[in-house]
PDB file of C-alpha atoms in Angstrom:
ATOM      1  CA  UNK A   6       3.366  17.867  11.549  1.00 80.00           C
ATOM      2  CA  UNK A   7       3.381  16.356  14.771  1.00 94.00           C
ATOM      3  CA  UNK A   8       4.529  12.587  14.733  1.00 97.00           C
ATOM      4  CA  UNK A   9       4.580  11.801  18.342  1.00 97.00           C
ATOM      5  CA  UNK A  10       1.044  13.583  18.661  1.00 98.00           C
ATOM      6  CA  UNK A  11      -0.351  11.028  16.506  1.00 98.00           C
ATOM      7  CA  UNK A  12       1.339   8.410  18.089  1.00 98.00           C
ATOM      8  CA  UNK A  13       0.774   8.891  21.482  1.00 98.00           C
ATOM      9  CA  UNK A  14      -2.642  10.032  20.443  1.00 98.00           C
ATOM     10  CA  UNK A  15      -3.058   6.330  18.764  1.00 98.00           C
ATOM     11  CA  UNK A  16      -1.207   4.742  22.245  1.00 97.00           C
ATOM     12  CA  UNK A  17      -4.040   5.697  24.660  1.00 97.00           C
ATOM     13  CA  UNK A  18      -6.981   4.028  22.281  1.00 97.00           C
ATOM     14  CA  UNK A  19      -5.180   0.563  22.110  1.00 97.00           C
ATOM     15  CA  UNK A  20      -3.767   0.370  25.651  1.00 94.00           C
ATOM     16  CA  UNK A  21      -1.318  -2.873  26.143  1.00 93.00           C
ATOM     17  CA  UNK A  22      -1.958  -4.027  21.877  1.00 93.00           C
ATOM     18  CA  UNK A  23       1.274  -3.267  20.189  1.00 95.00           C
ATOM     19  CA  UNK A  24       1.042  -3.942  16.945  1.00 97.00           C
ATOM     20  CA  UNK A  25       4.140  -5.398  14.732  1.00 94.00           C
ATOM     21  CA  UNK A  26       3.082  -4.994  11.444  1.00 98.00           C
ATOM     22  CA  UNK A  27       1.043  -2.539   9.485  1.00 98.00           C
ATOM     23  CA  UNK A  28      -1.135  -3.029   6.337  1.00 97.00           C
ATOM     24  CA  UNK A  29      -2.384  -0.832   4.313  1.00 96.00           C
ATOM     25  CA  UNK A  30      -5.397  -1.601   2.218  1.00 92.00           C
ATOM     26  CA  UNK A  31      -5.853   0.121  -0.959  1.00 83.00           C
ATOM     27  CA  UNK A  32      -8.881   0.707  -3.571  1.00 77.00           C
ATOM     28  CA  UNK A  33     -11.802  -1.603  -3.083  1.00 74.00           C
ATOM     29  CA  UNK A  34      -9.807  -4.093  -0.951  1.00 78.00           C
ATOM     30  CA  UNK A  35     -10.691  -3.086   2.809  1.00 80.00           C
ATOM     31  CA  UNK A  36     -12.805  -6.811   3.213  1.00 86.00           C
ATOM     32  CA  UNK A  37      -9.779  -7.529   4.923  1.00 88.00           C
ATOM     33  CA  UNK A  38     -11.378  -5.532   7.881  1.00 86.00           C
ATOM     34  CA  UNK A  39     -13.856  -8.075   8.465  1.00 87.00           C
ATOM     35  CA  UNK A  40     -11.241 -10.426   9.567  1.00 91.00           C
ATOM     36  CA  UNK A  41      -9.161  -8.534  12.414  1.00 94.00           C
ATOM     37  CA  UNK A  42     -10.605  -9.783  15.525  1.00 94.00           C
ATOM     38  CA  UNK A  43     -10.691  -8.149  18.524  1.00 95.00           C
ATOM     39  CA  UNK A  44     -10.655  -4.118  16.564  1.00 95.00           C
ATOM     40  CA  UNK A  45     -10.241  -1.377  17.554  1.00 97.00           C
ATOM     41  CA  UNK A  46     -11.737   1.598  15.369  1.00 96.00           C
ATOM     42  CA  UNK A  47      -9.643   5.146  14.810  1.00 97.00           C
ATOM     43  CA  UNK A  48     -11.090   7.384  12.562  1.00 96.00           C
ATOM     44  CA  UNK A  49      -8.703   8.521  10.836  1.00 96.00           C
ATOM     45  CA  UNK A  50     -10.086  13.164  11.333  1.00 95.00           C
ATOM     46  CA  UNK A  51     -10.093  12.128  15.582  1.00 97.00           C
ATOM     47  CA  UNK A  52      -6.337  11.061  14.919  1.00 97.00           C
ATOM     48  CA  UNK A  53      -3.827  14.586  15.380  1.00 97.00           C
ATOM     49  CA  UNK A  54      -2.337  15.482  12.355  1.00 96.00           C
ATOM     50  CA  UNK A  55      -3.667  12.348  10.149  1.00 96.00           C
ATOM     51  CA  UNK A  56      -4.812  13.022   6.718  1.00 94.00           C
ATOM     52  CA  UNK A  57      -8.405  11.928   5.876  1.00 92.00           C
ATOM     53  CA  UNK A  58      -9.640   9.722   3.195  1.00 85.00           C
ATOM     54  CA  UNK A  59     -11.737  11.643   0.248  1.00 82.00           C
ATOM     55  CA  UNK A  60     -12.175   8.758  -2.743  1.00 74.00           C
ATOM     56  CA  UNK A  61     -14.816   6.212  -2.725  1.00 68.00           C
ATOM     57  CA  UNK A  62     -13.976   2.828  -1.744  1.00 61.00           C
ATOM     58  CA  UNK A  63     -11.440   4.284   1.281  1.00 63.00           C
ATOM     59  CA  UNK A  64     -12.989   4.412   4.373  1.00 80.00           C
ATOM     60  CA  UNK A  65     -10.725   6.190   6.498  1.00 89.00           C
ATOM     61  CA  UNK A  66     -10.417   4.016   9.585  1.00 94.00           C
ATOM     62  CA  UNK A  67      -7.389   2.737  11.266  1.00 96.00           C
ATOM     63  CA  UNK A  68      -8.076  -1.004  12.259  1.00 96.00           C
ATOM     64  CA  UNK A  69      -6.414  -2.542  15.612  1.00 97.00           C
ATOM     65  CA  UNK A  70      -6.550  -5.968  16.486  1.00 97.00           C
ATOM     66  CA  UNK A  71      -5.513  -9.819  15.473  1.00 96.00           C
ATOM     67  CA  UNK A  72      -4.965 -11.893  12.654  1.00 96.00           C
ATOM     68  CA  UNK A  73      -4.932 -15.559  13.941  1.00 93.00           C
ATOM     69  CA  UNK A  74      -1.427 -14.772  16.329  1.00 94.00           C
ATOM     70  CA  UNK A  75      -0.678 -11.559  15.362  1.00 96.00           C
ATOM     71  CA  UNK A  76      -1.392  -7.680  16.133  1.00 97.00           C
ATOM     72  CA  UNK A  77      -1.754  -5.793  13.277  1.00 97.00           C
ATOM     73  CA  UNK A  78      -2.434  -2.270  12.379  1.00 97.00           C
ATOM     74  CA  UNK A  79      -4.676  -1.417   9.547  1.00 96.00           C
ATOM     75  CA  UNK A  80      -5.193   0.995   7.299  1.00 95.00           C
ATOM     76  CA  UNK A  81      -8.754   0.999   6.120  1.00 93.00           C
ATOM     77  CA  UNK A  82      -8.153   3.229   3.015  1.00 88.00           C
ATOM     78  CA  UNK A  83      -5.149   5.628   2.218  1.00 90.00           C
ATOM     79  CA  UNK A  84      -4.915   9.348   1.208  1.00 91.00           C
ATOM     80  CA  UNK A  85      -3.095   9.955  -1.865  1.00 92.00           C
ATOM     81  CA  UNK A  86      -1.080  12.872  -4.226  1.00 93.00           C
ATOM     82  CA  UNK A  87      -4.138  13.516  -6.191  1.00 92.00           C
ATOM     83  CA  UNK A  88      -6.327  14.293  -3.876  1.00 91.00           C
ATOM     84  CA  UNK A  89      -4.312  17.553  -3.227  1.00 93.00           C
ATOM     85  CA  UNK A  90      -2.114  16.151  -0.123  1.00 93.00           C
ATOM     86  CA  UNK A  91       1.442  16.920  -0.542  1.00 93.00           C
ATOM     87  CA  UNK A  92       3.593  13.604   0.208  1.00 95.00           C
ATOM     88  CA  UNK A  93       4.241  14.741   3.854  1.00 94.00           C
ATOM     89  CA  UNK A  94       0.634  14.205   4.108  1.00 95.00           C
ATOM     90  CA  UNK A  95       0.617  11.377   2.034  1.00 96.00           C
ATOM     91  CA  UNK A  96       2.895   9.362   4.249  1.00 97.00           C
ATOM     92  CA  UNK A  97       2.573  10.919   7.610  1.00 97.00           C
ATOM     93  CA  UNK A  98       1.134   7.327   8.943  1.00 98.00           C
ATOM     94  CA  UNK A  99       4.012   5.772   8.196  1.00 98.00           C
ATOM     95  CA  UNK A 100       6.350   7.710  10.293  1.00 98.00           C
ATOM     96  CA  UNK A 101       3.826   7.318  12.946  1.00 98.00           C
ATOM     97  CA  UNK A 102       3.770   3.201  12.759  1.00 98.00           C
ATOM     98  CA  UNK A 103       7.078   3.577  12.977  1.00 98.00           C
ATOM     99  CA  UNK A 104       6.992   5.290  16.694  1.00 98.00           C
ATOM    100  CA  UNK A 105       4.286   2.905  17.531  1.00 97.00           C
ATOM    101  CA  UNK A 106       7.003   0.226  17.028  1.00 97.00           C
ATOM    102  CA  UNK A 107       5.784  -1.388  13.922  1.00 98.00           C
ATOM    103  CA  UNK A 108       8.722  -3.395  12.344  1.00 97.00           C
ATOM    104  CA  UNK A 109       6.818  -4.897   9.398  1.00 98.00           C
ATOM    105  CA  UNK A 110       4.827  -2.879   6.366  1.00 98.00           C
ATOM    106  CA  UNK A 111       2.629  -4.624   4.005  1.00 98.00           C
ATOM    107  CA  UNK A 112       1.129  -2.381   0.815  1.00 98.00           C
ATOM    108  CA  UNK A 113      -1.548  -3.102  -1.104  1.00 95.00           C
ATOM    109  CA  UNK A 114      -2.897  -1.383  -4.342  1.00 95.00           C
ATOM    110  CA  UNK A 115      -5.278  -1.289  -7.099  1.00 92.00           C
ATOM    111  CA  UNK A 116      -3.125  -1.295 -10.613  1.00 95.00           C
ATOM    112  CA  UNK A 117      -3.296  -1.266 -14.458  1.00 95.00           C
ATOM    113  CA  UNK A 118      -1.373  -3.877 -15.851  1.00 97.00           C
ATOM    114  CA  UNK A 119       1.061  -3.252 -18.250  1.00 97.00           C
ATOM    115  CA  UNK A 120       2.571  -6.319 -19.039  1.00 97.00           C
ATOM    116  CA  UNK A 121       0.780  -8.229 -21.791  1.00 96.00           C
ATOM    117  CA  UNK A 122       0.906 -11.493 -19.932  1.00 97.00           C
ATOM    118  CA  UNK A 123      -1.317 -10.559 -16.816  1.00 97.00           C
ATOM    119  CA  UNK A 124      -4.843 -10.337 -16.692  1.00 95.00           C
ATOM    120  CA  UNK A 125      -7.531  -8.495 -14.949  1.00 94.00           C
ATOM    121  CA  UNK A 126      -7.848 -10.068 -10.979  1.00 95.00           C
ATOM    122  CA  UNK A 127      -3.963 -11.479 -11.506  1.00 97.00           C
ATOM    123  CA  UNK A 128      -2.025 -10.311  -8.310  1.00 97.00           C
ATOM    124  CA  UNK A 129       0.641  -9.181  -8.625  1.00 98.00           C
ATOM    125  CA  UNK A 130       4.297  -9.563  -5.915  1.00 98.00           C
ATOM    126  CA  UNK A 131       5.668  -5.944  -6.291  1.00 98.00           C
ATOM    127  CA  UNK A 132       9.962  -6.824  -6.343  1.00 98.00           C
ATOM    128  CA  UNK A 133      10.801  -3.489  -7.371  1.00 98.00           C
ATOM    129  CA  UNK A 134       9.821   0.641  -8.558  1.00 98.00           C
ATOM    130  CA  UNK A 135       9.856   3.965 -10.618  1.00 95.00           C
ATOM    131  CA  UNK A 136       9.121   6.740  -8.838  1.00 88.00           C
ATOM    132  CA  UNK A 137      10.477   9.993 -10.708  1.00 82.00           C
ATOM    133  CA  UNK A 138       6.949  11.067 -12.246  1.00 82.00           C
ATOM    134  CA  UNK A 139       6.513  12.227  -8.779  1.00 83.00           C
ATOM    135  CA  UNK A 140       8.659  13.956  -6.589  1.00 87.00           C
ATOM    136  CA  UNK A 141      10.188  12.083  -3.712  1.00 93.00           C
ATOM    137  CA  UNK A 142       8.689  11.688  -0.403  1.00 94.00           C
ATOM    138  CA  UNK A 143      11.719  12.886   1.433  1.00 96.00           C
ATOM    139  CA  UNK A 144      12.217  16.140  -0.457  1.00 94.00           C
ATOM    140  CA  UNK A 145      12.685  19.084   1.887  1.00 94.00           C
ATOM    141  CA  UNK A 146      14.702  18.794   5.758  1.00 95.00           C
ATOM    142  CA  UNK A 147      15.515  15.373   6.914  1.00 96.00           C
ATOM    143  CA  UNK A 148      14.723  13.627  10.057  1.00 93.00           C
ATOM    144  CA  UNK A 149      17.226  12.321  11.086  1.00 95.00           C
ATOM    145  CA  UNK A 150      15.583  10.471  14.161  1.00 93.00           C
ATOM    146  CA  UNK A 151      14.018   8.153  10.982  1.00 96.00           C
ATOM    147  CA  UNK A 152      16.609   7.746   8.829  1.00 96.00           C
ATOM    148  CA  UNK A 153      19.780   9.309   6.910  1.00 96.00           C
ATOM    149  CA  UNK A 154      19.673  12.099   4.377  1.00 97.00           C
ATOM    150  CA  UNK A 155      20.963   9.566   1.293  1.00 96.00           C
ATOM    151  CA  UNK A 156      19.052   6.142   2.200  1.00 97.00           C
ATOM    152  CA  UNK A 157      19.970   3.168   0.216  1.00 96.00           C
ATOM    153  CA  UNK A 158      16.906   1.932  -2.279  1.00 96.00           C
ATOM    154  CA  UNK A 159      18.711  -1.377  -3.647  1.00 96.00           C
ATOM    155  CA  UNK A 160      16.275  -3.533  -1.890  1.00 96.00           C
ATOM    156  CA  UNK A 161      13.088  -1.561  -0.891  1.00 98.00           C
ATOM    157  CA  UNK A 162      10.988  -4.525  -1.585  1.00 98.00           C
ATOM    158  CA  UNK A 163      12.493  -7.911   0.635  1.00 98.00           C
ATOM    159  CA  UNK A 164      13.629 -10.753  -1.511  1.00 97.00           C
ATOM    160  CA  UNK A 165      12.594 -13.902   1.355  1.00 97.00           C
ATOM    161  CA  UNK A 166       9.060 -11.843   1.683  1.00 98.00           C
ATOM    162  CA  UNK A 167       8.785 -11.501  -2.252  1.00 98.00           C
ATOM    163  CA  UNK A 168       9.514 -15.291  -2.844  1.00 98.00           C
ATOM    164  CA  UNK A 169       6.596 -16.324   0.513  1.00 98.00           C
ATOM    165  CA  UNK A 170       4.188 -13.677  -0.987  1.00 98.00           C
ATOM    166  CA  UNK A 171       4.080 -15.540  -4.458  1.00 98.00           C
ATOM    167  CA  UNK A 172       3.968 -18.849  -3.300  1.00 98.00           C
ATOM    168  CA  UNK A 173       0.473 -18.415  -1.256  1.00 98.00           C
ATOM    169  CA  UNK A 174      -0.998 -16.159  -3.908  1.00 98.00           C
ATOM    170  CA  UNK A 175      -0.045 -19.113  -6.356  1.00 98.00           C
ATOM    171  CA  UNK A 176      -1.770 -21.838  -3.814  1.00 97.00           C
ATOM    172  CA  UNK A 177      -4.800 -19.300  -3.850  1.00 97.00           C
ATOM    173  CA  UNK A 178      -5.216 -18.460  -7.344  1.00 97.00           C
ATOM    174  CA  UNK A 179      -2.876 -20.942  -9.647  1.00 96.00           C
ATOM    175  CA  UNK A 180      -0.888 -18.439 -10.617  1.00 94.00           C
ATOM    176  CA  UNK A 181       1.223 -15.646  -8.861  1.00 91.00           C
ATOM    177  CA  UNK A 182       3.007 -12.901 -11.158  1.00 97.00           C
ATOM    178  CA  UNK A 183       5.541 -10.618 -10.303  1.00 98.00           C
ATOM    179  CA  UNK A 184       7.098  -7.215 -11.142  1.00 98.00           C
ATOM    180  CA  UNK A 185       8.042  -3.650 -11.460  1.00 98.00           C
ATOM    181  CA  UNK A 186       5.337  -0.802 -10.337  1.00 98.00           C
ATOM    182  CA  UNK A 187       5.182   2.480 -11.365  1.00 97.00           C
ATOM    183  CA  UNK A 188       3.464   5.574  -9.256  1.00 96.00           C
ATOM    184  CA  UNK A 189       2.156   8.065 -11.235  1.00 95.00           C
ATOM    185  CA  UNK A 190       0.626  11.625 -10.184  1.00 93.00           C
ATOM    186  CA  UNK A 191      -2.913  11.123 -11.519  1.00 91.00           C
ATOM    187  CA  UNK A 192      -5.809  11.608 -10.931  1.00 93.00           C
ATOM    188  CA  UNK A 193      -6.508  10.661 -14.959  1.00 93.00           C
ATOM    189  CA  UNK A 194      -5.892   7.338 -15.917  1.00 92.00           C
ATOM    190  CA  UNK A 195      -2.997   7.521 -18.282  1.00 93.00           C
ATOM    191  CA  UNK A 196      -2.592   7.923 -22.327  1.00 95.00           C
ATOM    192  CA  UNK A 197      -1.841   4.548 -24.563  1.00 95.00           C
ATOM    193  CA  UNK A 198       1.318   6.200 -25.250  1.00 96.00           C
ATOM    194  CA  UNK A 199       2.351   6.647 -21.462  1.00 95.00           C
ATOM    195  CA  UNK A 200       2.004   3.400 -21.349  1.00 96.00           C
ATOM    196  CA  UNK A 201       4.194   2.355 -23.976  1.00 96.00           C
ATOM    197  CA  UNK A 202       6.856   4.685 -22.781  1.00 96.00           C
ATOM    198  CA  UNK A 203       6.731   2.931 -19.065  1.00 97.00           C
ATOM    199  CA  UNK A 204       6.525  -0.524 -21.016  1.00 97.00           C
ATOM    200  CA  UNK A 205       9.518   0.344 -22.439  1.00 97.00           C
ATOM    201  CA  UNK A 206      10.866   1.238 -19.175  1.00 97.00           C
ATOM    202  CA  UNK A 207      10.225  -2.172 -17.967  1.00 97.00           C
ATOM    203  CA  UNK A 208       7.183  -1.463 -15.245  1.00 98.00           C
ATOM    204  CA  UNK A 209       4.694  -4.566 -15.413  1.00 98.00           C
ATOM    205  CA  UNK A 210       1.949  -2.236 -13.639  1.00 98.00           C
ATOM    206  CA  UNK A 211       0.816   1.009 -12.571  1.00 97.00           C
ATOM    207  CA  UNK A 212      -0.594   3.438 -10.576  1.00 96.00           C
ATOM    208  CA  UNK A 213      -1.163   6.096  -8.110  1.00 94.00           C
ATOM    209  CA  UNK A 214       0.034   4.886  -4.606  1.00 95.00           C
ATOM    210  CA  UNK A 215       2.324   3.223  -2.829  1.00 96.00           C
ATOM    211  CA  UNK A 216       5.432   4.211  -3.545  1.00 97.00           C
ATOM    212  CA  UNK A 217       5.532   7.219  -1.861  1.00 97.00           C
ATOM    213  CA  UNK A 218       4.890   4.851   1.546  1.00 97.00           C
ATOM    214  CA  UNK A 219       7.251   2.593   0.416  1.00 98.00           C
ATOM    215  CA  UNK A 220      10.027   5.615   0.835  1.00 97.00           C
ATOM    216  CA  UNK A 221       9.738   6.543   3.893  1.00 98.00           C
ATOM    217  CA  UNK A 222       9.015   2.624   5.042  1.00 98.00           C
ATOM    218  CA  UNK A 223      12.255   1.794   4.235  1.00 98.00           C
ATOM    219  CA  UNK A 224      13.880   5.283   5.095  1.00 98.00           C
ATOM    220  CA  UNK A 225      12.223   4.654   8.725  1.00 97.00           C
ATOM    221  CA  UNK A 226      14.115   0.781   8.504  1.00 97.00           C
ATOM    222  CA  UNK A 227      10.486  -0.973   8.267  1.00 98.00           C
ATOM    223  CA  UNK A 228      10.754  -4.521   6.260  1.00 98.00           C
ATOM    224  CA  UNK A 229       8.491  -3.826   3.348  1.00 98.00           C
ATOM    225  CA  UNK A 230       6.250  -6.275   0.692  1.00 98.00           C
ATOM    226  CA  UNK A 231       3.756  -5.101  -1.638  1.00 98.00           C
ATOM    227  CA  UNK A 232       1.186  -6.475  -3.513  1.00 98.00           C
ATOM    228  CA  UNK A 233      -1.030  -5.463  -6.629  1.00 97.00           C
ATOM    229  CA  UNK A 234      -4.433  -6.401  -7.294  1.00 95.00           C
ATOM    230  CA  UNK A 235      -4.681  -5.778 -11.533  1.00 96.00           C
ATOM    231  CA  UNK A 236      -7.861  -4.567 -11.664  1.00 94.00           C
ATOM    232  CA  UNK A 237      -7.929  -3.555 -15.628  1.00 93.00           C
ATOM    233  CA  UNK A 238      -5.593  -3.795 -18.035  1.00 93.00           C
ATOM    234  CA  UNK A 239      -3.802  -0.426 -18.673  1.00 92.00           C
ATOM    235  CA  UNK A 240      -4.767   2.182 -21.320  1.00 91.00           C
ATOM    236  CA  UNK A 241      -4.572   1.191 -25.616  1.00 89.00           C
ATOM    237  CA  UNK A 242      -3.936  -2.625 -24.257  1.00 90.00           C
ATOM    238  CA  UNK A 243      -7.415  -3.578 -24.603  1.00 88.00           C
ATOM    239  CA  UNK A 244     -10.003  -1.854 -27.855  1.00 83.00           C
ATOM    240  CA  UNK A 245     -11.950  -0.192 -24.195  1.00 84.00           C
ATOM    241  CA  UNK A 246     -12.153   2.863 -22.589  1.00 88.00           C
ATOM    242  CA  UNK A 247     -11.126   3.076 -18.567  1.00 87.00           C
ATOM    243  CA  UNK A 248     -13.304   3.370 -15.890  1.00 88.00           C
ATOM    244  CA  UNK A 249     -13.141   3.727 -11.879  1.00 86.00           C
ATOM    245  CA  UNK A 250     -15.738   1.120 -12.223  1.00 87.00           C
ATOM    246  CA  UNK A 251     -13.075  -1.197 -13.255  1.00 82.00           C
ATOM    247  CA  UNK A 252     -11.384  -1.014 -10.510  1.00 84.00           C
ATOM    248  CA  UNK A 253     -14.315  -1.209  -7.889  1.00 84.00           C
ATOM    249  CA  UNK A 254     -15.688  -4.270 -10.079  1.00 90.00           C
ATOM    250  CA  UNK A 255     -12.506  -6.299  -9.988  1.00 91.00           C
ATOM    251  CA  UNK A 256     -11.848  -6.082  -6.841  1.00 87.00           C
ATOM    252  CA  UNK A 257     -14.951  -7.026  -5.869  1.00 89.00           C
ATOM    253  CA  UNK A 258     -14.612 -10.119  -7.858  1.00 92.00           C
ATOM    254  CA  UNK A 259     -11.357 -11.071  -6.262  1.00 92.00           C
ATOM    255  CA  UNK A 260     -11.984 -10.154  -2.836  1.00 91.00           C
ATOM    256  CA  UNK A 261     -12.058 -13.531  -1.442  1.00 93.00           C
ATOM    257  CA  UNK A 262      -8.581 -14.764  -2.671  1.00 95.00           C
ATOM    258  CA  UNK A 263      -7.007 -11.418  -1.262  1.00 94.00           C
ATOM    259  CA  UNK A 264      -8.430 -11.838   2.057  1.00 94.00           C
ATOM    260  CA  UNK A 265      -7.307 -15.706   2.044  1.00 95.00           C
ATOM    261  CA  UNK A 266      -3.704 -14.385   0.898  1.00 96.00           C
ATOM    262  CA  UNK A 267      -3.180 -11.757   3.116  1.00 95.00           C
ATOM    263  CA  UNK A 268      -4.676 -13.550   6.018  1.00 95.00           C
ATOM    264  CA  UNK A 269      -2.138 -16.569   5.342  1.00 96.00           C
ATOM    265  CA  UNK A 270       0.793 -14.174   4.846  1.00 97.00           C
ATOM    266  CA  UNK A 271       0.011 -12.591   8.017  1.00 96.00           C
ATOM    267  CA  UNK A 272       0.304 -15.743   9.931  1.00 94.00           C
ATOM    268  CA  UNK A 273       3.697 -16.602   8.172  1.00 94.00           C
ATOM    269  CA  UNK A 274       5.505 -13.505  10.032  1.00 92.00           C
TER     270      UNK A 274
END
């Protein structure tokens, strides 16, 4: 797979913009879009190498242009495991943000929550992960010209962003929870007792992204934050059977406050 391709491929579309952070906007949260002024549109199959969206609610566009200051670089949906990508794949864009000169990584997700505490359209700060249901995004040669073989994965997720993140999706929504996220396989929404086993492991919410991005964001040096939108509350919680509907519906119903609290975030960098 040819990073630079993409890169340079990405370059000659968006002339002088050079964009310092990247987001990337997960299941049924790409009304974001409508706020980056000044866009430029990439589909993501004219891009060399760049995997292409196949689940509804991810467009498969990559969104250049300005958040109030700002030059950011969008992901208007994201490709994942399930869909029969191997993690290369998966997380090819981030090693290309990376060459564009992108410093700054924001993820997004649709999750189940697992703690008993949260409730369907809670967001929640992502501080930390479990990612050994799937194999690791940086199995096979290393790069070296992104990072070393044995990267460090103490603090993945930064502390000062964690602590800014809650306190505008607080101001937004009266309440801003935090946790552990857990990135599983899929593409079946998991079994009442899966979820009790990751309860016990101390995850607060799951699902089927993210983390793989997060691993090579942090093994390319990028300054990471995450956020989870809890779209339904995970499996045997609730006396109610699980539906992609969920997901689409909730964030649909939320879509306002996650525009107004990534839009402020933004403009804190």
């Amino acid at each position: 797979m040819n990073y630079q391709k993409a890169a340079d491929y990405i370059k000659e579309k968006i002339g002088d913009k050079k964009p310092e952070i990247a987001i990337i906007l997960g299941s049924g949260l790409g009304v974001l879009s409508e706020d980056i002024k000044d866009k430029i549109v990439i589909n993501y199959k004219d891009i060399p190498d760049f995997p292409v969206s196949t689940v509804e609610g991810h467009k498969g566009e990559l969104l250049i242009g300005n958040i109030g200051e700002k030059t950011i670089i969008a992901m208007n949906g994201r490709v994942h495991y399930y869909e029969g990508y191997d993690l290369s794949q998966v997380t090819f864009p981030i090693r290309v943000f990376s060459l564009l000169g992108v410093k700054n990584l924001i993820l997004t997700n649709a999750s189940g929550g697992i703690n008993t505490n949260f409730r369907a359209g809670d967001f929640m700060v992502i501080n930390d992960h479990i990612s050994f249901f799937t194999e690791s995004a940086l199995r096979g040669k290393n790069d070296d010209t992104f990072g070393p073989r044995f990267p460090d994965m103490s603090q993945v997720y930064d502390k000062e962003l964690i602590v800014k993140l809650k306190e505008i999706v607080k101001k937004h929504t009266g309440r801003a929870c935090e946790g552990v996220y857990a990135c599983l396989k899929g593409p079946t929404f998991e079994t009442p007792a899966e979820i009790r086993a990751l309860r016990t492991l101390g995850v607060d919410a799951v699902g089927l992204s993210t983390v793989p991005e997060a691993v090579i964001a942090n093994h390319c040096g990028l300054r990471i934050s995450a956020i989870s939108c809890i779209t339904n509350m995970a499996a045997g919680i609730l006396d109610e059977k699980l539906s992609y509907d969920d997901v689409k519906n909730t964030a649909e119903k939320v879509k306002g406050d996650f525009r107004n609290i990534i839009k402020e975030y933004i403009c804190t960098y």
